[in-house]
XYZ file of C-alpha atoms in Angstrom:
684
model
C 97.232 88.439 84.282
C 95.998 90.008 87.898
C 95.842 94.188 88.673
C 98.474 95.110 86.335
C 100.513 93.782 83.755
C 102.414 91.697 86.341
C 101.353 87.815 86.337
C 100.809 86.563 89.795
C 101.337 88.402 93.132
C 103.296 91.632 93.403
C 106.117 92.141 95.122
C 108.234 95.484 95.979
C 107.759 99.177 97.250
C 108.223 102.567 96.591
C 111.638 103.446 94.879
C 113.404 106.775 95.278
C 116.199 106.841 92.908
C 116.439 110.532 93.051
C 117.790 110.100 96.709
C 120.511 108.526 95.589
C 123.676 108.174 93.360
C 123.297 106.619 89.715
C 126.275 104.032 90.782
C 123.478 102.972 93.966
C 121.080 102.015 91.190
C 122.560 98.811 89.752
C 123.281 97.315 93.041
C 119.178 98.284 93.805
C 118.251 96.362 90.758
C 120.272 93.416 91.453
C 119.303 93.193 94.891
C 115.769 93.534 93.641
C 115.858 90.938 91.424
C 117.347 88.646 94.195
C 114.639 89.274 96.745
C 112.002 88.619 94.132
C 110.693 92.009 93.484
C 108.534 92.371 90.452
C 107.282 95.809 90.796
C 108.280 99.356 92.694
C 106.683 102.512 92.385
C 108.599 105.506 91.226
C 108.505 109.391 90.871
C 105.787 109.984 93.666
C 107.745 113.222 95.145
C 109.897 114.110 91.899
C 107.703 116.800 90.511
C 110.843 119.295 91.587
C 113.302 117.338 89.353
C 111.090 116.522 86.566
C 109.846 119.892 85.949
C 113.032 122.443 87.444
C 111.276 125.311 85.934
C 108.286 126.260 84.271
C 107.577 123.802 81.515
C 111.202 122.807 81.777
C 111.229 119.169 81.923
C 113.947 116.744 82.802
C 113.260 113.204 81.666
C 116.820 111.698 81.805
C 117.242 110.437 85.022
C 113.702 108.825 85.134
C 114.482 107.027 81.380
C 117.673 105.927 82.943
C 116.360 104.010 85.845
C 112.849 103.000 84.121
C 115.258 101.115 81.307
C 117.230 99.710 84.131
C 114.387 98.390 85.972
C 112.834 96.491 82.828
C 116.358 95.150 82.169
C 115.868 93.506 85.553
C 112.311 92.010 84.944
C 110.757 94.880 86.919
C 107.537 96.453 86.644
C 106.694 100.209 87.411
C 103.753 101.843 89.084
C 104.706 105.193 87.602
C 103.585 108.526 89.371
C 102.469 111.689 88.171
C 104.651 113.006 90.546
C 101.976 115.356 91.573
C 101.777 115.017 94.874
C 103.780 117.684 95.978
C 104.475 121.168 94.199
C 107.742 122.502 93.107
C 109.273 125.600 94.985
C 108.916 127.325 91.836
C 105.171 126.900 91.591
C 104.619 127.857 95.221
C 106.912 131.190 95.062
C 105.160 132.226 91.945
C 101.722 131.570 92.888
C 101.752 131.475 96.763
C 97.945 130.953 96.456
C 98.135 127.146 95.854
C 99.163 126.979 99.492
C 96.152 125.645 101.943
C 94.925 127.749 104.806
C 93.857 126.458 107.945
C 90.073 126.978 109.486
C 91.908 129.642 111.352
C 92.896 131.821 108.597
C 96.478 131.068 108.517
C 98.094 129.995 105.064
C 100.560 127.347 105.464
C 104.255 127.590 104.322
C 106.350 125.409 101.778
C 108.609 122.835 103.200
C 106.772 119.765 103.767
C 105.022 118.046 101.109
C 101.533 117.368 99.804
C 101.142 121.511 100.732
C 97.959 122.184 98.124
C 94.895 124.039 97.946
C 92.641 121.201 96.250
C 90.316 124.120 94.512
C 93.497 126.229 93.108
C 92.932 126.152 89.325
C 96.546 127.255 89.196
C 97.342 124.012 90.714
C 95.202 121.766 89.161
C 96.163 123.317 85.640
C 99.964 122.516 86.832
C 99.010 118.933 87.777
C 97.390 118.081 84.427
C 100.270 119.568 82.162
C 102.697 117.531 84.297
C 100.391 114.207 84.046
C 100.344 114.562 80.053
C 103.964 115.340 79.829
C 104.663 112.164 81.588
C 102.305 110.328 80.223
C 103.302 111.208 76.542
C 107.062 110.409 77.567
C 106.211 106.914 78.854
C 103.249 105.701 77.007
C 104.714 102.788 75.472
C 107.683 102.281 78.168
C 107.688 98.139 78.448
C 107.995 98.676 82.227
C 104.926 100.808 82.433
C 102.412 98.974 84.614
C 100.027 101.106 86.195
C 99.911 104.532 87.159
C 99.727 106.086 90.192
C 97.867 109.587 90.799
C 98.998 111.772 93.583
C 99.699 110.256 96.991
C 97.372 109.723 100.147
C 94.959 112.620 99.109
C 93.856 114.065 102.625
C 96.993 113.118 104.463
C 98.106 116.293 104.990
C 95.740 118.408 102.976
C 91.955 117.447 103.590
C 90.302 120.614 103.269
C 91.672 124.422 102.477
C 89.580 127.721 103.984
C 91.216 130.109 101.309
C 88.928 132.703 99.039
C 89.650 130.143 96.316
C 88.225 127.303 98.174
C 85.120 129.764 99.056
C 84.154 130.458 95.596
C 84.447 126.609 94.777
C 82.248 125.814 97.729
C 80.156 128.501 96.430
C 79.687 126.824 93.228
C 79.648 123.156 94.649
C 76.369 124.249 96.982
C 74.478 126.149 93.565
C 74.621 122.539 91.971
C 73.657 120.696 95.298
C 71.043 123.016 96.163
C 70.255 125.024 93.355
C 68.842 128.059 94.747
C 69.091 130.386 97.979
C 65.986 129.192 99.158
C 66.911 125.589 99.005
C 70.254 126.046 100.864
C 68.565 128.052 103.280
C 66.044 125.675 103.807
C 68.530 122.551 103.992
C 70.923 124.427 106.498
C 67.688 125.244 108.690
C 69.094 129.079 108.563
C 66.263 130.680 110.574
C 68.300 129.108 113.680
C 70.911 131.580 114.804
C 69.996 133.870 112.385
C 71.914 132.761 109.978
C 69.470 133.420 106.716
C 71.686 134.155 103.500
C 70.259 136.481 100.899
C 73.233 136.510 98.555
C 75.512 133.549 97.705
C 78.660 135.727 98.099
C 77.601 135.767 101.799
C 78.511 132.530 102.358
C 81.895 131.525 103.442
C 83.525 127.618 104.331
C 83.073 126.975 108.187
C 86.510 128.731 109.530
C 87.311 129.033 113.066
C 83.803 130.829 114.691
C 82.682 132.421 118.008
C 80.678 129.172 119.066
C 79.578 125.970 117.251
C 79.153 126.232 113.707
C 75.797 124.996 111.545
C 76.026 121.376 111.695
C 74.389 121.303 108.091
C 77.232 123.726 106.644
C 79.897 121.364 108.155
C 78.183 118.463 106.672
C 78.055 119.977 103.230
C 81.840 121.401 103.664
C 82.805 117.700 104.221
C 80.859 116.480 101.449
C 82.471 119.363 99.129
C 85.959 118.772 100.570
C 86.297 115.076 99.822
C 84.709 116.178 95.930
C 87.221 118.628 95.667
C 90.126 116.280 96.097
C 88.340 113.917 93.901
C 88.284 116.384 91.532
C 92.022 116.936 91.191
C 92.350 113.161 90.839
C 90.104 112.980 88.098
C 91.691 115.852 86.051
C 94.853 113.735 86.259
C 92.914 110.357 85.336
C 91.273 111.938 82.223
C 94.359 112.653 80.518
C 96.132 109.401 81.657
C 93.257 107.367 80.325
C 93.135 110.009 76.861
C 96.895 109.021 76.668
C 96.945 105.436 77.517
C 93.697 104.089 77.693
C 94.440 100.366 78.579
C 97.072 101.118 81.758
C 95.326 101.143 84.882
C 94.906 104.051 87.452
C 94.879 104.263 90.870
C 96.014 106.299 93.823
C 96.530 105.165 97.341
C 94.001 105.332 100.002
C 94.474 105.329 103.687
C 92.696 102.554 105.122
C 89.314 103.329 107.082
C 89.728 107.095 106.588
C 86.904 109.588 107.612
C 87.897 112.811 104.964
C 87.376 110.831 101.763
C 83.980 109.226 100.910
C 85.942 106.066 99.555
C 82.983 104.408 97.455
C 82.804 107.640 95.419
C 86.603 107.314 94.895
C 86.988 103.849 94.203
C 84.316 104.257 91.336
C 86.804 106.738 89.757
C 89.599 104.125 90.315
C 90.664 100.896 88.000
C 92.617 99.167 90.996
C 91.967 99.895 94.626
C 95.214 100.099 96.495
C 95.566 100.930 100.096
C 98.481 102.373 102.811
C 98.385 100.340 106.036
C 100.602 100.742 108.725
C 99.559 98.393 111.932
C 101.263 99.264 114.940
C 102.992 96.651 116.119
C 102.569 97.859 119.863
C 98.668 98.039 119.546
C 96.938 94.612 120.601
C 94.247 95.512 118.692
C 96.731 96.137 115.273
C 95.752 92.657 113.395
C 91.488 93.115 114.010
C 92.167 96.818 112.783
C 94.167 95.951 109.828
C 91.750 93.045 108.709
C 88.866 95.643 108.790
C 90.706 98.037 106.604
C 91.726 95.535 104.275
C 87.865 94.002 103.858
C 87.230 97.696 103.058
C 89.619 98.028 100.195
C 88.377 94.369 98.955
C 84.554 95.854 99.244
C 85.016 99.163 97.623
C 85.162 97.444 94.100
C 84.234 93.837 95.034
C 87.413 92.537 93.906
C 91.016 92.057 94.430
C 93.193 95.078 95.496
C 96.884 95.931 96.528
C 98.480 96.714 99.391
C 100.579 99.298 98.058
C 102.344 100.590 100.889
C 103.253 98.920 104.557
C 105.996 99.239 106.837
C 108.743 96.002 107.096
C 109.302 97.333 110.874
C 108.899 100.718 112.347
C 107.473 103.782 111.250
C 108.901 107.555 111.547
C 105.877 109.056 112.616
C 104.653 107.896 115.838
C 105.230 109.434 119.138
C 107.031 106.113 119.926
C 108.095 103.595 116.602
C 108.147 100.519 117.712
C 109.599 98.001 115.630
C 108.148 94.640 114.436
C 109.517 91.845 115.968
C 110.676 88.780 113.834
C 108.139 87.083 111.651
C 105.672 89.964 112.009
C 106.394 91.553 108.938
C 105.407 88.408 107.301
C 102.342 87.570 109.543
C 100.839 90.906 108.247
C 101.720 90.739 104.657
C 100.385 87.064 105.060
C 97.166 88.640 106.636
C 96.829 91.523 103.333
C 96.716 88.467 100.918
C 94.146 86.726 102.890
C 91.682 89.330 102.937
C 92.357 89.915 99.166
C 95.360 91.690 98.282
C 96.766 90.710 94.938
C 100.575 91.727 96.537
C 102.564 93.057 99.113
C 104.708 96.212 98.910
C 106.551 98.765 101.174
C 107.425 101.951 102.084
C 110.278 101.760 100.864
C 112.685 99.937 99.211
C 115.710 101.437 100.190
C 116.149 103.287 104.033
C 116.685 107.096 103.474
C 119.645 108.574 104.809
C 118.372 112.250 105.466
C 114.965 113.502 105.691
C 111.651 112.937 108.219
C 111.632 109.698 106.683
C 115.517 108.540 107.432
C 114.429 106.194 110.528
C 111.297 104.672 108.918
C 112.022 101.174 108.196
C 112.557 99.907 104.552
C 113.266 96.305 102.668
C 116.869 97.289 102.388
C 117.573 99.097 105.539
C 120.761 101.079 106.565
C 122.832 97.893 107.894
C 122.270 96.700 104.253
C 122.380 92.490 103.583
C 123.927 91.731 106.625
C 120.762 92.352 108.922
C 117.823 90.534 109.747
C 115.289 92.565 107.967
C 117.064 91.745 104.579
C 117.004 88.216 105.395
C 112.940 88.726 106.164
C 112.896 90.575 103.152
C 114.218 87.438 100.957
C 112.362 85.382 103.073
C 109.167 86.752 102.422
C 109.766 87.459 98.418
C 110.056 83.699 98.177
C 106.664 83.476 100.083
C 105.058 85.600 97.771
C 106.060 83.703 94.889
C 105.081 80.286 96.264
C 101.420 81.745 96.604
C 101.505 82.995 92.808
C 98.548 81.292 92.302
C 96.317 82.985 94.832
C 96.308 86.321 92.424
C 92.886 86.769 91.510
C 90.801 84.622 93.314
C 88.295 86.155 95.334
C 86.194 85.975 98.914
C 82.402 85.224 99.389
C 81.291 87.175 102.338
C 77.539 86.262 103.714
C 77.800 89.168 106.140
C 77.901 92.935 105.805
C 78.957 96.138 107.576
C 77.108 98.963 106.545
C 79.405 102.101 106.280
C 78.173 105.652 105.187
C 80.032 108.833 104.773
C 77.585 111.119 105.086
C 76.306 109.573 108.295
C 80.033 109.424 109.733
C 80.552 112.844 109.148
C 77.318 114.057 110.642
C 77.560 111.611 113.455
C 81.062 112.852 114.653
C 80.258 116.775 114.086
C 81.915 118.905 116.974
C 79.616 120.427 119.799
C 76.619 119.522 118.755
C 75.630 116.285 119.772
C 74.336 114.417 122.947
C 77.634 112.910 123.181
C 80.889 113.042 121.182
C 81.753 109.685 122.281
C 80.152 108.023 119.565
C 82.807 107.271 117.116
C 82.166 105.678 113.924
C 85.225 103.508 113.768
C 84.956 102.153 117.248
C 81.140 101.128 116.361
C 82.268 99.232 113.362
C 85.094 97.557 115.258
C 82.760 96.477 118.033
C 80.945 94.595 115.561
C 83.767 93.354 113.211
C 85.999 92.358 116.171
C 83.759 89.195 117.295
C 83.108 88.307 113.711
C 86.835 88.360 113.002
C 87.610 86.083 115.787
C 85.115 83.357 114.740
C 86.330 83.147 111.090
C 83.414 84.973 109.385
C 84.222 86.945 106.224
C 82.759 90.266 106.058
C 82.116 92.757 102.924
C 81.497 96.363 103.952
C 78.255 98.083 102.001
C 76.932 101.337 101.436
C 73.398 101.558 102.951
C 71.561 101.825 99.419
C 73.565 98.893 97.721
C 71.583 95.810 96.700
C 72.444 93.517 100.048
C 70.336 90.461 98.955
C 73.298 88.604 98.804
C 74.105 88.317 102.499
C 72.429 86.461 104.900
C 73.295 88.983 107.528
C 73.394 92.560 107.280
C 74.974 94.890 110.657
C 74.431 98.518 110.635
C 76.680 99.592 113.742
C 74.982 103.112 113.145
C 73.102 105.084 110.787
C 72.640 108.180 112.402
C 71.987 110.065 108.930
C 69.146 107.476 107.055
C 67.309 108.280 104.253
C 63.798 106.884 103.119
C 65.873 105.400 99.980
C 68.121 103.763 102.359
C 65.404 102.510 104.731
C 63.375 101.268 101.947
C 66.469 99.823 100.648
C 66.832 97.998 104.043
C 63.130 97.148 104.376
C 64.041 94.961 100.962
C 66.488 92.915 102.277
C 65.299 89.731 102.737
C 67.911 88.465 105.719
C 68.307 89.378 108.848
C 69.307 92.780 109.578
C 70.890 94.239 112.935
C 70.861 98.197 113.822
C 72.607 99.977 116.538
C 72.018 102.718 118.561
C 71.422 106.667 117.373
C 70.281 105.291 113.785
C 67.754 106.777 111.794
C 67.958 110.445 113.763
C 68.293 112.937 110.618
C 68.016 113.243 107.027
C 70.415 114.519 104.409
C 70.347 117.769 105.242
C 70.968 116.628 109.127
C 67.320 117.732 109.788
C 65.864 115.333 112.736
C 62.977 113.275 111.173
C 59.541 113.941 111.826
C 58.497 112.169 114.600
C 62.109 111.561 115.912
C 64.113 108.328 115.689
C 64.122 106.002 114.120
C 62.728 107.898 111.242
C 62.448 105.850 108.294
C 63.387 102.854 109.663
C 60.639 102.637 112.784
C 58.296 100.340 110.855
C 61.084 98.386 109.948
C 62.694 98.088 113.701
C 59.071 98.596 115.458
C 60.557 100.983 118.131
C 60.091 104.579 118.790
C 63.002 106.458 120.655
C 61.725 108.741 123.090
C 65.382 109.919 124.648
C 68.785 109.583 124.202
C 70.217 108.564 127.573
C 74.236 108.903 127.263
C 76.380 107.325 129.731
C 79.085 109.682 131.643
C 82.840 108.168 130.938
C 82.981 105.188 133.544
C 79.456 104.335 134.054
C 77.753 100.871 133.169
C 74.167 100.157 132.397
C 73.717 96.347 133.110
C 71.816 94.551 130.582
C 69.676 91.103 130.500
C 68.576 89.100 127.816
C 65.549 87.043 127.752
C 67.361 83.964 128.923
C 69.356 85.461 131.869
C 72.538 86.520 130.283
C 73.725 89.842 131.580
C 75.590 92.318 129.363
C 77.202 95.629 130.470
C 76.603 98.813 128.557
C 78.755 101.850 128.232
C 78.699 105.090 126.347
C 75.265 105.076 125.177
C 71.749 104.379 126.285
C 67.796 105.134 124.998
C 64.741 105.187 126.290
C 62.777 103.189 123.683
C 59.411 102.130 123.051
C 58.486 98.658 121.436
C 55.890 99.411 119.063
C 55.333 96.069 116.816
C 58.541 94.361 117.948
C 59.427 91.662 120.547
C 62.042 92.560 123.344
C 64.972 90.801 123.504
C 66.642 91.863 126.464
C 65.703 94.479 129.224
C 67.535 97.337 131.174
C 68.282 96.233 134.642
C 68.974 99.251 137.173
C 68.607 102.533 137.072
C 66.197 104.937 135.729
C 65.706 102.429 132.469
C 65.231 99.194 134.593
C 63.048 97.056 132.845
C 62.589 98.790 129.798
C 63.492 97.430 126.303
C 67.195 97.504 125.507
C 67.157 95.011 122.396
C 64.067 94.570 120.385
C 63.382 92.638 117.276
C 61.097 92.418 114.699
C 60.256 89.185 112.389
C 58.756 89.354 109.186
C 55.408 90.033 109.643
C 55.499 93.174 107.671
C 55.777 90.895 104.600
C 58.786 92.880 103.224
C 60.635 89.604 102.984
C 62.813 90.811 106.041
C 63.941 87.908 108.233
C 64.296 89.748 111.298
C 65.565 93.299 112.040
C 66.875 93.569 115.837
C 67.607 96.956 117.181
C 70.238 97.798 119.825
C 69.725 100.687 121.552
C 72.908 100.477 123.456
C 76.354 99.431 123.187
C 77.170 96.509 124.976
C 80.971 95.903 125.978
C 80.963 92.388 124.154
C 77.808 91.902 121.972
C 79.375 88.141 121.353
C 75.800 86.519 122.647
C 73.448 88.395 120.744
C 75.993 88.205 117.730
C 75.686 84.400 118.253
C 72.045 84.463 118.416
C 71.756 86.322 114.997
C 74.696 84.192 113.263
C 72.792 81.085 114.205
C 69.345 82.460 112.765
C 70.960 83.282 109.667
C 72.726 80.151 109.380
C 76.208 81.968 109.145
C 79.175 80.110 110.411
C 82.949 80.522 110.186
C 85.038 78.889 107.474
C 87.117 76.769 109.987
C 84.433 75.855 112.302
C 83.367 77.430 115.296
C 86.490 76.424 117.699
C 89.011 78.703 116.400
C 91.633 79.492 119.425
C 92.185 83.112 120.443
C 94.405 84.658 118.403
C 93.890 82.953 115.300
C 92.829 84.430 112.085
C 90.776 82.366 109.839
C 90.274 83.607 105.848
C 88.816 81.967 102.976
C 89.593 83.580 99.528
C 88.732 81.116 96.878
C 89.897 77.815 97.034
C 92.903 78.900 99.750
C 92.208 78.926 103.437
C 94.520 81.306 105.480
C 95.366 80.537 109.168
C 97.383 83.016 110.856
C 98.474 82.962 114.386
C 98.547 86.473 116.175
C 98.803 85.352 119.404
C 101.572 84.524 122.225
C 101.353 80.724 122.512
C 101.249 77.677 120.292
C 97.523 76.547 119.970
C 95.628 73.615 117.911
C 93.786 74.501 115.150
C 90.953 71.905 114.390
C 91.247 71.802 110.506
C 87.739 71.689 108.692
C 86.798 68.688 107.080
C 86.813 68.872 103.474
C 83.277 68.859 101.415
C 84.668 66.252 98.754
C 87.006 63.249 99.358
C 90.357 62.999 98.046
C 92.073 60.010 96.693
C 94.606 59.641 99.386
C 92.492 59.832 102.907
C 95.953 60.570 104.487
C 96.659 63.701 102.139
C 94.171 65.868 101.927
C 95.557 69.644 102.201
C 98.730 71.243 101.189
C 100.532 74.143 102.833
C 101.311 76.411 99.495
C 104.149 78.324 101.806
C 106.033 75.040 102.356
C 104.451 72.678 99.823
C 103.826 70.255 102.540
C 101.176 67.703 102.598
C 98.535 67.702 105.639
C 96.055 65.427 106.949
C 92.469 66.474 108.074
C 92.650 67.235 111.544
C 94.108 69.185 114.544
C 97.198 71.381 113.131
C 99.859 72.817 115.679
C 100.574 76.743 114.912
C 103.547 78.481 116.280
C 102.958 82.010 117.765
C 103.226 84.200 114.648
C 102.968 80.873 112.384
C 100.525 80.691 109.414
C 99.484 78.288 106.776
C 97.987 78.723 103.448
C 95.805 75.450 102.820
C 94.540 74.054 99.491
C 92.680 71.080 99.068
C 95.048 68.672 97.538
C 92.517 66.847 94.837
C 90.023 67.469 93.603
C 90.683 71.618 93.722
C 87.672 73.115 95.187
C 86.311 76.629 93.337
C 85.629 79.766 94.671
C 82.163 79.021 95.845
C 82.977 75.734 97.564
C 83.253 75.388 101.244
C 85.921 73.699 103.234
């Protein structure tokens, strides 16, 4: 049945019927049915319509649209409508609006303006969620609950007095005592010792750099405060409708929220993704975010929002060229989404998003956009059997939000050029180019199912996390500036890499960040030359073999890359440490991939710009490049009755022989072995 009560893959988008006269609704549902829409999100920003006055509910319009959608076979992802408080709540209780770090209370007039810690706001959201749930608990159109919208988009934190009280409560639970807090925050530095809980405030704008340990706890608290808002509504929905899945839409690789914790509270992971058509790395960035979504619960997820063409919020909003909407959508399916949803169904006539593209544009059905909507709907129906299939990855990238928050603390680091998203991409991109499936994982998770684990950065690393990595029986790669601090952001005794020292067999004596534009040469043992930018380190090998050395400058001849084998008796195949950031880590990556026995799903010869993704028995080949290429199809592991008809392209129904395949720019195929059917663990 898939993620919701709707069979097959999901297709549709956000629908805002409250923006249109009711006579338009009939045309909308007719066109939805024509396009193959089977799910729409309704009511995201409708609190002021559903509850125009305190405790006064007007559900008639929502009743009528849900009935109409159901009559046309369209299911509903029904929002609790709590994303934006109504004007009456803000005017009656101005304290629900957020306060920024400079102490300015923000004004009503946009969206998602609220203090996450406000008891008034939380109580009002719970009351509305209960009213909506009790009203529609048995409605046949209801397929999924949608709580709020894009948490941390406009309000990631609030610095008001209520948030300060909530922060102090959170700190008491975490640190137990003032002595514990003072020790964790190192308050003897700069005379910050606290003698009463009431002395502690959020890290508002201050004369100089703020205590980085306080900032780290503030990031943790802010994520938890928003999560508490979600969980309060979820509890009501589960009480009233225990069998209806509950979600809230994530925002791809977002720094502000610990998505490992959030995903544990969701039934279904959903994501809003808006790759920039003008960004040459858009496909790689999108693939990374999709693999994160798939990894959060290790099951299929749902692309809940994407753009049919241009968005409305970039400085320059470039539209998607013909075919790009389809290609981006197929990419999400390739990486585990069980559907393709858009913002939005009908393009708005007014408001901040009136120039944001839609499945049905201003020009109506006599447009290229509408023709592409119809064609994509047909493609999604052809791929219905893909729903529920999974991806098996042999490589994992480690992502830890505590480490991310600590690494990017302002004004207190050796360099502010180390950005975790870019570090992730630097390793993910060459894996993606080789057609290698990648999971993302937190460092404390059991990693025994992988052959290769890469930690681009673990600035914050606890003894428990280090022990989990030491127990990993495969090949491990750790990037620079790792194992630096503990959970309280305090430098480990003996310096970096702290609890990873024995595992990696190195000691870091000095960090040597590079100024902008500077290049440090690195040479491997076989003479391969690499260029490093941004970061280098003075490293002493202490039990590790030197794989590459710095060439030139004050680090000349010193270890740049080291590797320790399994001589520790801990089952680790190898542990490689990079003390620098190579512009192209491919030579080092290929070496460790070979040692780990990891190859791409479509062989080693993928043309540039071609993406190859395996999902269960299905192989997606997508050409993001600008030229026609020839892709060598893999040899099936099992023979078929007809050697000339090995694969079927599900998008066309066309049989394809094993051998080279011509793939035009923007084109895609979804291959399934014709006979016999492979299962999800077989390889092409």
